[in-house]
Amino acid sequence: KAGVTQTPRYLIKTRGQQVTLSCSPISGHRSVSWYQQTPGQGLQFLFEYFSETQRNKGNFPGRFSGRQFSNSRSEMNVSTLELGDSALYLCASSPWGAGGQPQHFGDGTRLSIL
Amino acid sequence: DQQVKQNSPSLSVQEGRISILNCDYTNSMFDYFLWYKKYPAEGPTFLISISSIKDKNEDGRFTVFLNKSAKHLSLHIVPSQPGDSAVYFCAASGPGANSKLTFGKGITLSVRP
Protein backbone atom coordinates (compact mmCIF):
# COMPACT_ATOMS: atom_id res chain seq x y z
CA LYS A 1 0.00 0.00 0.00
CA ALA A 2 1.54 3.31 -1.04
CA GLY A 3 2.23 5.79 1.73
CA VAL A 4 1.63 9.51 1.90
CA THR A 5 3.38 11.31 -0.95
CA GLN A 6 4.46 14.93 -0.76
CA THR A 7 5.83 16.98 -3.63
CA PRO A 8 8.16 18.64 -4.11
CA ARG A 9 10.67 17.42 -1.52
CA TYR A 10 12.68 20.64 -1.57
CA LEU A 11 11.81 24.16 -2.57
CA ILE A 12 13.69 27.45 -2.52
CA LYS A 13 11.77 30.71 -2.76
CA THR A 14 12.40 34.38 -2.06
CA ARG A 15 10.52 36.71 0.22
CA GLY A 16 7.22 37.92 -1.16
CA GLN A 17 6.67 34.97 -3.45
CA GLN A 18 3.97 32.38 -3.00
CA VAL A 19 4.24 28.60 -2.97
CA THR A 20 1.98 25.58 -3.37
CA LEU A 21 2.74 22.22 -1.80
CA SER A 22 1.01 18.99 -2.70
CA CYS A 23 0.01 15.92 -0.69
CA SER A 24 -1.44 12.61 -1.87
CA PRO A 25 -2.85 10.62 1.07
CA ILE A 26 -2.93 6.89 1.53
CA SER A 27 -5.65 5.37 -0.64
CA GLY A 28 -8.96 5.37 1.23
CA HIS A 29 -7.91 8.05 3.71
CA ARG A 30 -10.26 11.02 3.70
CA SER A 31 -8.61 13.17 6.36
CA VAL A 32 -5.50 15.19 5.51
CA SER A 33 -3.69 17.38 8.03
CA TRP A 34 -0.80 19.79 7.53
CA TYR A 35 1.94 20.60 10.03
CA GLN A 36 4.90 22.96 10.16
CA GLN A 37 8.11 21.90 11.85
CA THR A 38 10.85 24.41 12.63
CA PRO A 39 14.16 23.77 14.46
CA GLY A 40 13.65 23.22 18.18
CA GLN A 41 9.87 23.12 17.83
CA GLY A 42 7.47 20.26 17.67
CA LEU A 43 5.00 19.90 14.90
CA GLN A 44 2.66 22.88 14.74
CA PHE A 45 -0.80 22.10 13.40
CA LEU A 46 -1.85 24.17 10.39
CA PHE A 47 -5.21 22.74 9.31
CA GLU A 48 -7.15 19.58 8.56
CA TYR A 49 -9.34 18.76 5.61
CA PHE A 50 -11.98 16.07 5.45
CA SER A 51 -14.19 15.43 2.44
CA GLU A 52 -13.04 18.66 0.78
CA THR A 53 -13.96 20.79 3.83
CA GLN A 54 -11.62 22.45 6.29
CA ARG A 55 -12.62 20.90 9.59
CA ASN A 56 -9.98 22.29 11.92
CA LYS A 57 -7.50 25.16 11.87
CA GLY A 58 -4.41 26.05 13.89
CA ASN A 59 -3.07 29.47 14.87
CA PHE A 60 -1.43 30.55 11.64
CA PRO A 61 -2.02 33.76 9.67
CA GLY A 62 -4.34 33.85 6.69
CA ARG A 63 -1.35 33.68 4.34
CA PHE A 64 -1.50 29.94 4.95
CA SER A 65 -4.38 28.27 3.16
CA GLY A 66 -5.26 24.90 1.79
CA ARG A 67 -7.78 22.87 -0.09
CA GLN A 68 -8.75 19.29 -0.70
CA PHE A 69 -9.96 17.71 -3.89
CA SER A 70 -12.60 15.05 -4.43
CA ASN A 71 -9.90 12.35 -4.62
CA SER A 72 -8.68 13.47 -1.15
CA ARG A 73 -5.44 14.94 -2.50
CA SER A 74 -4.63 18.20 -0.76
CA GLU A 75 -2.65 21.32 -1.50
CA MET A 76 -1.29 23.94 0.85
CA ASN A 77 -0.57 27.48 -0.29
CA VAL A 78 1.53 30.13 1.40
CA SER A 79 1.38 33.65 0.01
CA THR A 80 3.72 36.60 0.56
CA LEU A 81 6.48 34.38 1.89
CA GLU A 82 8.51 35.56 4.89
CA LEU A 83 11.91 34.38 6.12
CA GLY A 84 10.21 32.78 9.13
CA ASP A 85 8.24 30.47 6.84
CA SER A 86 11.39 28.43 6.24
CA ALA A 87 10.46 25.05 7.66
CA LEU A 88 9.64 21.43 6.99
CA TYR A 89 6.00 21.11 5.99
CA LEU A 90 4.48 17.74 6.74
CA CYS A 91 1.26 16.22 5.56
CA ALA A 92 -0.50 13.36 7.36
CA SER A 93 -3.50 11.27 6.46
CA SER A 94 -5.90 8.99 8.31
CA PRO A 95 -9.20 7.33 7.44
CA TRP A 96 -11.47 9.76 9.25
CA GLY A 97 -9.45 12.11 11.48
CA ALA A 98 -6.95 12.48 14.31
CA GLY A 99 -9.17 11.34 17.17
CA GLY A 100 -8.58 7.77 18.27
CA GLN A 101 -6.39 6.68 15.38
CA PRO A 102 -2.84 7.34 14.22
CA GLN A 103 -2.07 9.69 11.38
CA HIS A 104 0.47 8.60 8.80
CA PHE A 105 3.00 11.13 7.58
CA GLY A 106 4.73 11.85 4.34
CA ASP A 107 8.43 12.76 4.23
CA GLY A 108 7.67 16.45 3.99
CA THR A 109 8.58 19.41 1.81
CA ARG A 110 11.61 21.38 2.95
CA LEU A 111 10.89 25.04 2.16
CA SER A 112 13.73 27.55 2.29
CA ILE A 113 13.10 31.28 1.97
CA LEU A 114 16.00 33.47 0.82
CA ASP B 1 0.42 27.47 25.87
CA GLN B 2 2.18 24.15 25.41
CA GLN B 3 -0.31 21.40 26.15
CA VAL B 4 2.11 18.51 25.51
CA LYS B 5 5.54 18.80 27.08
CA GLN B 6 8.68 16.78 26.61
CA ASN B 7 10.95 18.47 29.11
CA SER B 8 14.17 16.63 28.34
CA PRO B 9 15.58 17.55 24.93
CA SER B 10 17.91 14.57 24.74
CA LEU B 11 18.67 11.16 26.22
CA SER B 12 21.69 8.92 25.79
CA VAL B 13 21.66 5.23 26.74
CA GLN B 14 23.87 2.20 26.28
CA GLU B 15 22.86 -0.47 23.78
CA GLY B 16 20.91 -3.24 25.49
CA ARG B 17 19.71 -1.03 28.32
CA ILE B 18 16.26 0.45 28.84
CA SER B 19 15.33 3.84 27.35
CA ILE B 20 12.60 5.76 29.16
CA LEU B 21 11.13 8.77 27.38
CA ASN B 22 8.74 10.98 29.33
CA CYS B 23 5.85 13.21 28.33
CA ASP B 24 3.46 15.41 30.31
CA TYR B 25 0.19 16.96 29.21
CA THR B 26 -2.07 19.63 30.64
CA ASN B 27 -5.33 19.23 28.73
CA SER B 28 -7.64 16.84 30.62
CA MET B 29 -9.74 16.41 27.46
CA PHE B 30 -6.98 14.41 25.77
CA ASP B 31 -8.01 10.78 25.55
CA TYR B 32 -5.67 9.29 22.95
CA PHE B 33 -1.88 9.40 23.07
CA LEU B 34 0.74 8.43 20.52
CA TRP B 35 4.49 8.19 20.09
CA TYR B 36 6.18 8.88 16.78
CA LYS B 37 9.78 8.30 15.77
CA LYS B 38 11.52 10.56 13.28
CA TYR B 39 14.78 10.09 11.41
CA PRO B 40 16.46 13.02 9.63
CA ALA B 41 15.03 13.76 6.18
CA GLU B 42 12.04 11.50 6.79
CA GLY B 43 8.53 12.08 8.08
CA PRO B 44 7.48 10.90 11.55
CA THR B 45 6.64 7.21 11.77
CA PHE B 46 3.87 6.01 14.07
CA LEU B 47 5.27 3.82 16.85
CA ILE B 48 2.64 3.02 19.44
CA SER B 49 -0.51 4.51 20.95
CA ILE B 50 -2.67 4.21 24.02
CA SER B 51 -6.25 5.10 24.80
CA SER B 52 -7.15 6.75 28.10
CA ILE B 53 -9.15 3.68 29.12
CA LYS B 54 -5.87 1.77 29.42
CA ASP B 55 -2.77 2.35 31.49
CA LYS B 56 -0.36 0.22 29.47
CA ASN B 57 0.11 -0.89 25.89
CA GLU B 58 2.87 -3.11 24.63
CA ASP B 59 4.23 -3.81 21.15
CA GLY B 60 7.40 -5.83 21.00
CA ARG B 61 10.27 -3.85 22.55
CA PHE B 62 8.04 -0.78 23.01
CA THR B 63 5.70 -0.19 25.95
CA VAL B 64 3.74 2.96 26.68
CA PHE B 65 2.49 3.70 30.20
CA LEU B 66 -0.24 6.22 30.96
CA ASN B 67 -0.83 7.81 34.37
CA LYS B 68 -4.00 9.86 33.97
CA SER B 69 -4.02 11.31 37.47
CA ALA B 70 -0.51 12.69 36.94
CA LYS B 71 -1.20 13.57 33.27
CA HIS B 72 1.98 11.73 32.40
CA LEU B 73 2.97 9.10 29.89
CA SER B 74 6.21 7.34 29.18
CA LEU B 75 7.68 5.19 26.44
CA HIS B 76 9.94 2.32 27.44
CA ILE B 77 12.24 0.71 24.89
CA VAL B 78 13.78 -2.57 26.00
CA PRO B 79 16.39 -3.48 24.94
CA SER B 80 17.59 -0.31 23.24
CA GLN B 81 19.35 -0.72 19.89
CA PRO B 82 21.54 1.71 17.91
CA GLY B 83 18.83 1.83 15.21
CA ASP B 84 16.50 3.36 17.80
CA SER B 85 18.56 6.56 17.70
CA ALA B 86 16.08 9.18 16.44
CA VAL B 87 13.84 12.01 17.59
CA TYR B 88 10.75 10.81 19.46
CA PHE B 89 7.59 12.89 19.56
CA CYS B 90 4.77 12.48 22.02
CA ALA B 91 1.32 13.51 20.73
CA ALA B 92 -2.22 13.66 22.05
CA SER B 93 -5.74 14.18 20.77
CA GLY B 94 -9.17 14.65 22.26
CA PRO B 95 -12.43 12.82 21.60
CA GLY B 96 -14.05 12.90 18.19
CA ALA B 97 -12.65 12.28 14.75
CA ASN B 98 -12.27 16.03 14.14
CA SER B 99 -9.96 16.49 17.12
CA LYS B 100 -6.52 17.75 16.15
CA LEU B 101 -3.23 16.14 17.12
CA THR B 102 -1.05 18.17 19.51
CA PHE B 103 2.67 17.36 19.57
CA GLY B 104 5.48 17.85 22.06
CA LYS B 105 8.80 19.32 20.91
CA GLY B 106 10.48 15.94 20.75
CA ILE B 107 13.38 14.24 22.46
CA THR B 108 16.55 13.07 20.73
CA LEU B 109 17.48 9.55 21.75
CA SER B 110 21.05 8.35 21.18
CA VAL B 111 21.81 4.68 21.74
CA ARG B 112 25.54 4.07 22.17
CA PRO B 113 26.95 0.77 20.82
PDB file of C-alpha atoms in Angstrom:
ATOM      1  CA  LYS A   1       0.000   0.000   0.000  1.00  0.00           C
ATOM      2  CA  ALA A   2       1.542   3.307  -1.039  1.00  0.00           C
ATOM      3  CA  GLY A   3       2.230   5.793   1.731  1.00  0.00           C
ATOM      4  CA  VAL A   4       1.630   9.514   1.904  1.00  0.00           C
ATOM      5  CA  THR A   5       3.377  11.310  -0.952  1.00  0.00           C
ATOM      6  CA  GLN A   6       4.456  14.927  -0.762  1.00  0.00           C
ATOM      7  CA  THR A   7       5.825  16.978  -3.631  1.00  0.00           C
ATOM      8  CA  PRO A   8       8.160  18.641  -4.110  1.00  0.00           C
ATOM      9  CA  ARG A   9      10.674  17.423  -1.518  1.00  0.00           C
ATOM     10  CA  TYR A  10      12.680  20.635  -1.573  1.00  0.00           C
ATOM     11  CA  LEU A  11      11.812  24.160  -2.565  1.00  0.00           C
ATOM     12  CA  ILE A  12      13.690  27.454  -2.520  1.00  0.00           C
ATOM     13  CA  LYS A  13      11.772  30.705  -2.757  1.00  0.00           C
ATOM     14  CA  THR A  14      12.401  34.378  -2.061  1.00  0.00           C
ATOM     15  CA  ARG A  15      10.524  36.709   0.224  1.00  0.00           C
ATOM     16  CA  GLY A  16       7.216  37.923  -1.160  1.00  0.00           C
ATOM     17  CA  GLN A  17       6.673  34.972  -3.454  1.00  0.00           C
ATOM     18  CA  GLN A  18       3.974  32.378  -3.004  1.00  0.00           C
ATOM     19  CA  VAL A  19       4.242  28.601  -2.973  1.00  0.00           C
ATOM     20  CA  THR A  20       1.979  25.581  -3.366  1.00  0.00           C
ATOM     21  CA  LEU A  21       2.744  22.220  -1.796  1.00  0.00           C
ATOM     22  CA  SER A  22       1.007  18.986  -2.701  1.00  0.00           C
ATOM     23  CA  CYS A  23       0.015  15.916  -0.694  1.00  0.00           C
ATOM     24  CA  SER A  24      -1.437  12.610  -1.869  1.00  0.00           C
ATOM     25  CA  PRO A  25      -2.846  10.623   1.070  1.00  0.00           C
ATOM     26  CA  ILE A  26      -2.932   6.887   1.525  1.00  0.00           C
ATOM     27  CA  SER A  27      -5.655   5.369  -0.642  1.00  0.00           C
ATOM     28  CA  GLY A  28      -8.956   5.367   1.228  1.00  0.00           C
ATOM     29  CA  HIS A  29      -7.907   8.047   3.713  1.00  0.00           C
ATOM     30  CA  ARG A  30     -10.265  11.017   3.701  1.00  0.00           C
ATOM     31  CA  SER A  31      -8.613  13.170   6.356  1.00  0.00           C
ATOM     32  CA  VAL A  32      -5.503  15.191   5.510  1.00  0.00           C
ATOM     33  CA  SER A  33      -3.693  17.383   8.032  1.00  0.00           C
ATOM     34  CA  TRP A  34      -0.795  19.786   7.527  1.00  0.00           C
ATOM     35  CA  TYR A  35       1.937  20.602  10.034  1.00  0.00           C
ATOM     36  CA  GLN A  36       4.903  22.964  10.162  1.00  0.00           C
ATOM     37  CA  GLN A  37       8.115  21.896  11.845  1.00  0.00           C
ATOM     38  CA  THR A  38      10.854  24.405  12.633  1.00  0.00           C
ATOM     39  CA  PRO A  39      14.160  23.774  14.465  1.00  0.00           C
ATOM     40  CA  GLY A  40      13.649  23.220  18.181  1.00  0.00           C
ATOM     41  CA  GLN A  41       9.873  23.123  17.827  1.00  0.00           C
ATOM     42  CA  GLY A  42       7.474  20.264  17.672  1.00  0.00           C
ATOM     43  CA  LEU A  43       4.999  19.900  14.896  1.00  0.00           C
ATOM     44  CA  GLN A  44       2.661  22.877  14.739  1.00  0.00           C
ATOM     45  CA  PHE A  45      -0.801  22.097  13.401  1.00  0.00           C
ATOM     46  CA  LEU A  46      -1.853  24.170  10.390  1.00  0.00           C
ATOM     47  CA  PHE A  47      -5.207  22.742   9.312  1.00  0.00           C
ATOM     48  CA  GLU A  48      -7.146  19.583   8.559  1.00  0.00           C
ATOM     49  CA  TYR A  49      -9.345  18.759   5.607  1.00  0.00           C
ATOM     50  CA  PHE A  50     -11.983  16.072   5.451  1.00  0.00           C
ATOM     51  CA  SER A  51     -14.195  15.425   2.442  1.00  0.00           C
ATOM     52  CA  GLU A  52     -13.044  18.657   0.778  1.00  0.00           C
ATOM     53  CA  THR A  53     -13.964  20.787   3.830  1.00  0.00           C
ATOM     54  CA  GLN A  54     -11.625  22.453   6.289  1.00  0.00           C
ATOM     55  CA  ARG A  55     -12.623  20.903   9.586  1.00  0.00           C
ATOM     56  CA  ASN A  56      -9.977  22.290  11.921  1.00  0.00           C
ATOM     57  CA  LYS A  57      -7.505  25.156  11.874  1.00  0.00           C
ATOM     58  CA  GLY A  58      -4.413  26.052  13.886  1.00  0.00           C
ATOM     59  CA  ASN A  59      -3.067  29.471  14.866  1.00  0.00           C
ATOM     60  CA  PHE A  60      -1.434  30.552  11.639  1.00  0.00           C
ATOM     61  CA  PRO A  61      -2.018  33.756   9.666  1.00  0.00           C
ATOM     62  CA  GLY A  62      -4.343  33.850   6.691  1.00  0.00           C
ATOM     63  CA  ARG A  63      -1.348  33.682   4.342  1.00  0.00           C
ATOM     64  CA  PHE A  64      -1.505  29.942   4.951  1.00  0.00           C
ATOM     65  CA  SER A  65      -4.375  28.269   3.165  1.00  0.00           C
ATOM     66  CA  GLY A  66      -5.262  24.902   1.791  1.00  0.00           C
ATOM     67  CA  ARG A  67      -7.782  22.870  -0.095  1.00  0.00           C
ATOM     68  CA  GLN A  68      -8.746  19.290  -0.700  1.00  0.00           C
ATOM     69  CA  PHE A  69      -9.960  17.710  -3.890  1.00  0.00           C
ATOM     70  CA  SER A  70     -12.601  15.052  -4.432  1.00  0.00           C
ATOM     71  CA  ASN A  71      -9.897  12.351  -4.624  1.00  0.00           C
ATOM     72  CA  SER A  72      -8.678  13.467  -1.145  1.00  0.00           C
ATOM     73  CA  ARG A  73      -5.440  14.936  -2.502  1.00  0.00           C
ATOM     74  CA  SER A  74      -4.630  18.197  -0.759  1.00  0.00           C
ATOM     75  CA  GLU A  75      -2.648  21.324  -1.500  1.00  0.00           C
ATOM     76  CA  MET A  76      -1.286  23.940   0.849  1.00  0.00           C
ATOM     77  CA  ASN A  77      -0.574  27.485  -0.287  1.00  0.00           C
ATOM     78  CA  VAL A  78       1.534  30.127   1.400  1.00  0.00           C
ATOM     79  CA  SER A  79       1.379  33.646   0.007  1.00  0.00           C
ATOM     80  CA  THR A  80       3.717  36.602   0.559  1.00  0.00           C
ATOM     81  CA  LEU A  81       6.476  34.379   1.895  1.00  0.00           C
ATOM     82  CA  GLU A  82       8.509  35.561   4.894  1.00  0.00           C
ATOM     83  CA  LEU A  83      11.914  34.377   6.118  1.00  0.00           C
ATOM     84  CA  GLY A  84      10.206  32.780   9.129  1.00  0.00           C
ATOM     85  CA  ASP A  85       8.237  30.471   6.838  1.00  0.00           C
ATOM     86  CA  SER A  86      11.385  28.433   6.236  1.00  0.00           C
ATOM     87  CA  ALA A  87      10.461  25.050   7.663  1.00  0.00           C
ATOM     88  CA  LEU A  88       9.642  21.430   6.988  1.00  0.00           C
ATOM     89  CA  TYR A  89       6.000  21.112   5.992  1.00  0.00           C
ATOM     90  CA  LEU A  90       4.475  17.738   6.737  1.00  0.00           C
ATOM     91  CA  CYS A  91       1.262  16.217   5.555  1.00  0.00           C
ATOM     92  CA  ALA A  92      -0.498  13.364   7.362  1.00  0.00           C
ATOM     93  CA  SER A  93      -3.502  11.273   6.464  1.00  0.00           C
ATOM     94  CA  SER A  94      -5.901   8.992   8.309  1.00  0.00           C
ATOM     95  CA  PRO A  95      -9.201   7.329   7.436  1.00  0.00           C
ATOM     96  CA  TRP A  96     -11.467   9.760   9.252  1.00  0.00           C
ATOM     97  CA  GLY A  97      -9.448  12.108  11.484  1.00  0.00           C
ATOM     98  CA  ALA A  98      -6.945  12.476  14.315  1.00  0.00           C
ATOM     99  CA  GLY A  99      -9.168  11.340  17.171  1.00  0.00           C
ATOM    100  CA  GLY A 100      -8.582   7.766  18.268  1.00  0.00           C
ATOM    101  CA  GLN A 101      -6.389   6.676  15.379  1.00  0.00           C
ATOM    102  CA  PRO A 102      -2.840   7.343  14.218  1.00  0.00           C
ATOM    103  CA  GLN A 103      -2.072   9.694  11.383  1.00  0.00           C
ATOM    104  CA  HIS A 104       0.470   8.604   8.800  1.00  0.00           C
ATOM    105  CA  PHE A 105       2.996  11.129   7.584  1.00  0.00           C
ATOM    106  CA  GLY A 106       4.735  11.848   4.341  1.00  0.00           C
ATOM    107  CA  ASP A 107       8.428  12.758   4.230  1.00  0.00           C
ATOM    108  CA  GLY A 108       7.672  16.452   3.987  1.00  0.00           C
ATOM    109  CA  THR A 109       8.583  19.413   1.813  1.00  0.00           C
ATOM    110  CA  ARG A 110      11.610  21.382   2.955  1.00  0.00           C
ATOM    111  CA  LEU A 111      10.887  25.042   2.164  1.00  0.00           C
ATOM    112  CA  SER A 112      13.734  27.547   2.286  1.00  0.00           C
ATOM    113  CA  ILE A 113      13.097  31.279   1.966  1.00  0.00           C
ATOM    114  CA  LEU A 114      15.995  33.468   0.820  1.00  0.00           C
TER     115      LEU A 114
ATOM    116  CA  ASP B   1       0.423  27.470  25.870  1.00  0.00           C
ATOM    117  CA  GLN B   2       2.184  24.150  25.410  1.00  0.00           C
ATOM    118  CA  GLN B   3      -0.310  21.397  26.151  1.00  0.00           C
ATOM    119  CA  VAL B   4       2.106  18.513  25.513  1.00  0.00           C
ATOM    120  CA  LYS B   5       5.538  18.803  27.077  1.00  0.00           C
ATOM    121  CA  GLN B   6       8.678  16.778  26.610  1.00  0.00           C
ATOM    122  CA  ASN B   7      10.950  18.469  29.107  1.00  0.00           C
ATOM    123  CA  SER B   8      14.167  16.626  28.344  1.00  0.00           C
ATOM    124  CA  PRO B   9      15.580  17.548  24.935  1.00  0.00           C
ATOM    125  CA  SER B  10      17.909  14.566  24.739  1.00  0.00           C
ATOM    126  CA  LEU B  11      18.672  11.164  26.220  1.00  0.00           C
ATOM    127  CA  SER B  12      21.693   8.918  25.790  1.00  0.00           C
ATOM    128  CA  VAL B  13      21.655   5.226  26.742  1.00  0.00           C
ATOM    129  CA  GLN B  14      23.872   2.195  26.277  1.00  0.00           C
ATOM    130  CA  GLU B  15      22.864  -0.471  23.776  1.00  0.00           C
ATOM    131  CA  GLY B  16      20.910  -3.244  25.485  1.00  0.00           C
ATOM    132  CA  ARG B  17      19.713  -1.027  28.323  1.00  0.00           C
ATOM    133  CA  ILE B  18      16.264   0.454  28.838  1.00  0.00           C
ATOM    134  CA  SER B  19      15.335   3.836  27.346  1.00  0.00           C
ATOM    135  CA  ILE B  20      12.598   5.764  29.162  1.00  0.00           C
ATOM    136  CA  LEU B  21      11.132   8.770  27.381  1.00  0.00           C
ATOM    137  CA  ASN B  22       8.744  10.976  29.332  1.00  0.00           C
ATOM    138  CA  CYS B  23       5.851  13.213  28.327  1.00  0.00           C
ATOM    139  CA  ASP B  24       3.456  15.409  30.310  1.00  0.00           C
ATOM    140  CA  TYR B  25       0.193  16.964  29.208  1.00  0.00           C
ATOM    141  CA  THR B  26      -2.071  19.627  30.638  1.00  0.00           C
ATOM    142  CA  ASN B  27      -5.335  19.230  28.734  1.00  0.00           C
ATOM    143  CA  SER B  28      -7.644  16.835  30.618  1.00  0.00           C
ATOM    144  CA  MET B  29      -9.744  16.412  27.462  1.00  0.00           C
ATOM    145  CA  PHE B  30      -6.980  14.414  25.774  1.00  0.00           C
ATOM    146  CA  ASP B  31      -8.009  10.775  25.548  1.00  0.00           C
ATOM    147  CA  TYR B  32      -5.667   9.292  22.949  1.00  0.00           C
ATOM    148  CA  PHE B  33      -1.884   9.402  23.072  1.00  0.00           C
ATOM    149  CA  LEU B  34       0.740   8.433  20.524  1.00  0.00           C
ATOM    150  CA  TRP B  35       4.485   8.185  20.087  1.00  0.00           C
ATOM    151  CA  TYR B  36       6.179   8.878  16.782  1.00  0.00           C
ATOM    152  CA  LYS B  37       9.780   8.301  15.772  1.00  0.00           C
ATOM    153  CA  LYS B  38      11.522  10.565  13.280  1.00  0.00           C
ATOM    154  CA  TYR B  39      14.781  10.086  11.408  1.00  0.00           C
ATOM    155  CA  PRO B  40      16.462  13.017   9.627  1.00  0.00           C
ATOM    156  CA  ALA B  41      15.030  13.763   6.176  1.00  0.00           C
ATOM    157  CA  GLU B  42      12.043  11.504   6.789  1.00  0.00           C
ATOM    158  CA  GLY B  43       8.532  12.075   8.079  1.00  0.00           C
ATOM    159  CA  PRO B  44       7.478  10.898  11.547  1.00  0.00           C
ATOM    160  CA  THR B  45       6.640   7.207  11.773  1.00  0.00           C
ATOM    161  CA  PHE B  46       3.873   6.011  14.075  1.00  0.00           C
ATOM    162  CA  LEU B  47       5.268   3.823  16.846  1.00  0.00           C
ATOM    163  CA  ILE B  48       2.643   3.019  19.436  1.00  0.00           C
ATOM    164  CA  SER B  49      -0.509   4.506  20.946  1.00  0.00           C
ATOM    165  CA  ILE B  50      -2.671   4.211  24.023  1.00  0.00           C
ATOM    166  CA  SER B  51      -6.249   5.099  24.799  1.00  0.00           C
ATOM    167  CA  SER B  52      -7.146   6.749  28.097  1.00  0.00           C
ATOM    168  CA  ILE B  53      -9.154   3.680  29.124  1.00  0.00           C
ATOM    169  CA  LYS B  54      -5.872   1.767  29.424  1.00  0.00           C
ATOM    170  CA  ASP B  55      -2.770   2.349  31.486  1.00  0.00           C
ATOM    171  CA  LYS B  56      -0.364   0.222  29.469  1.00  0.00           C
ATOM    172  CA  ASN B  57       0.107  -0.885  25.895  1.00  0.00           C
ATOM    173  CA  GLU B  58       2.869  -3.114  24.628  1.00  0.00           C
ATOM    174  CA  ASP B  59       4.232  -3.810  21.150  1.00  0.00           C
ATOM    175  CA  GLY B  60       7.402  -5.831  21.005  1.00  0.00           C
ATOM    176  CA  ARG B  61      10.266  -3.847  22.545  1.00  0.00           C
ATOM    177  CA  PHE B  62       8.044  -0.783  23.008  1.00  0.00           C
ATOM    178  CA  THR B  63       5.704  -0.192  25.951  1.00  0.00           C
ATOM    179  CA  VAL B  64       3.738   2.962  26.683  1.00  0.00           C
ATOM    180  CA  PHE B  65       2.487   3.697  30.198  1.00  0.00           C
ATOM    181  CA  LEU B  66      -0.239   6.222  30.956  1.00  0.00           C
ATOM    182  CA  ASN B  67      -0.829   7.812  34.373  1.00  0.00           C
ATOM    183  CA  LYS B  68      -3.998   9.862  33.967  1.00  0.00           C
ATOM    184  CA  SER B  69      -4.021  11.305  37.467  1.00  0.00           C
ATOM    185  CA  ALA B  70      -0.512  12.689  36.937  1.00  0.00           C
ATOM    186  CA  LYS B  71      -1.200  13.571  33.273  1.00  0.00           C
ATOM    187  CA  HIS B  72       1.983  11.729  32.400  1.00  0.00           C
ATOM    188  CA  LEU B  73       2.967   9.099  29.892  1.00  0.00           C
ATOM    189  CA  SER B  74       6.207   7.345  29.181  1.00  0.00           C
ATOM    190  CA  LEU B  75       7.680   5.193  26.438  1.00  0.00           C
ATOM    191  CA  HIS B  76       9.937   2.318  27.442  1.00  0.00           C
ATOM    192  CA  ILE B  77      12.241   0.712  24.888  1.00  0.00           C
ATOM    193  CA  VAL B  78      13.781  -2.570  25.997  1.00  0.00           C
ATOM    194  CA  PRO B  79      16.388  -3.480  24.938  1.00  0.00           C
ATOM    195  CA  SER B  80      17.592  -0.311  23.235  1.00  0.00           C
ATOM    196  CA  GLN B  81      19.354  -0.721  19.888  1.00  0.00           C
ATOM    197  CA  PRO B  82      21.538   1.711  17.914  1.00  0.00           C
ATOM    198  CA  GLY B  83      18.833   1.828  15.214  1.00  0.00           C
ATOM    199  CA  ASP B  84      16.498   3.361  17.799  1.00  0.00           C
ATOM    200  CA  SER B  85      18.556   6.560  17.700  1.00  0.00           C
ATOM    201  CA  ALA B  86      16.083   9.176  16.443  1.00  0.00           C
ATOM    202  CA  VAL B  87      13.840  12.011  17.587  1.00  0.00           C
ATOM    203  CA  TYR B  88      10.755  10.812  19.463  1.00  0.00           C
ATOM    204  CA  PHE B  89       7.590  12.887  19.560  1.00  0.00           C
ATOM    205  CA  CYS B  90       4.771  12.478  22.020  1.00  0.00           C
ATOM    206  CA  ALA B  91       1.321  13.509  20.725  1.00  0.00           C
ATOM    207  CA  ALA B  92      -2.219  13.658  22.046  1.00  0.00           C
ATOM    208  CA  SER B  93      -5.743  14.180  20.766  1.00  0.00           C
ATOM    209  CA  GLY B  94      -9.170  14.651  22.255  1.00  0.00           C
ATOM    210  CA  PRO B  95     -12.429  12.815  21.601  1.00  0.00           C
ATOM    211  CA  GLY B  96     -14.046  12.905  18.187  1.00  0.00           C
ATOM    212  CA  ALA B  97     -12.654  12.284  14.754  1.00  0.00           C
ATOM    213  CA  ASN B  98     -12.274  16.034  14.145  1.00  0.00           C
ATOM    214  CA  SER B  99      -9.959  16.493  17.116  1.00  0.00           C
ATOM    215  CA  LYS B 100      -6.522  17.747  16.151  1.00  0.00           C
ATOM    216  CA  LEU B 101      -3.231  16.135  17.119  1.00  0.00           C
ATOM    217  CA  THR B 102      -1.048  18.169  19.505  1.00  0.00           C
ATOM    218  CA  PHE B 103       2.667  17.363  19.567  1.00  0.00           C
ATOM    219  CA  GLY B 104       5.482  17.853  22.058  1.00  0.00           C
ATOM    220  CA  LYS B 105       8.796  19.319  20.914  1.00  0.00           C
ATOM    221  CA  GLY B 106      10.482  15.944  20.750  1.00  0.00           C
ATOM    222  CA  ILE B 107      13.380  14.243  22.462  1.00  0.00           C
ATOM    223  CA  THR B 108      16.550  13.070  20.732  1.00  0.00           C
ATOM    224  CA  LEU B 109      17.482   9.548  21.751  1.00  0.00           C
ATOM    225  CA  SER B 110      21.046   8.345  21.178  1.00  0.00           C
ATOM    226  CA  VAL B 111      21.813   4.682  21.743  1.00  0.00           C
ATOM    227  CA  ARG B 112      25.543   4.065  22.167  1.00  0.00           C
ATOM    228  CA  PRO B 113      26.952   0.774  20.817  1.00  0.00           C
TER     229      PRO B 113
END
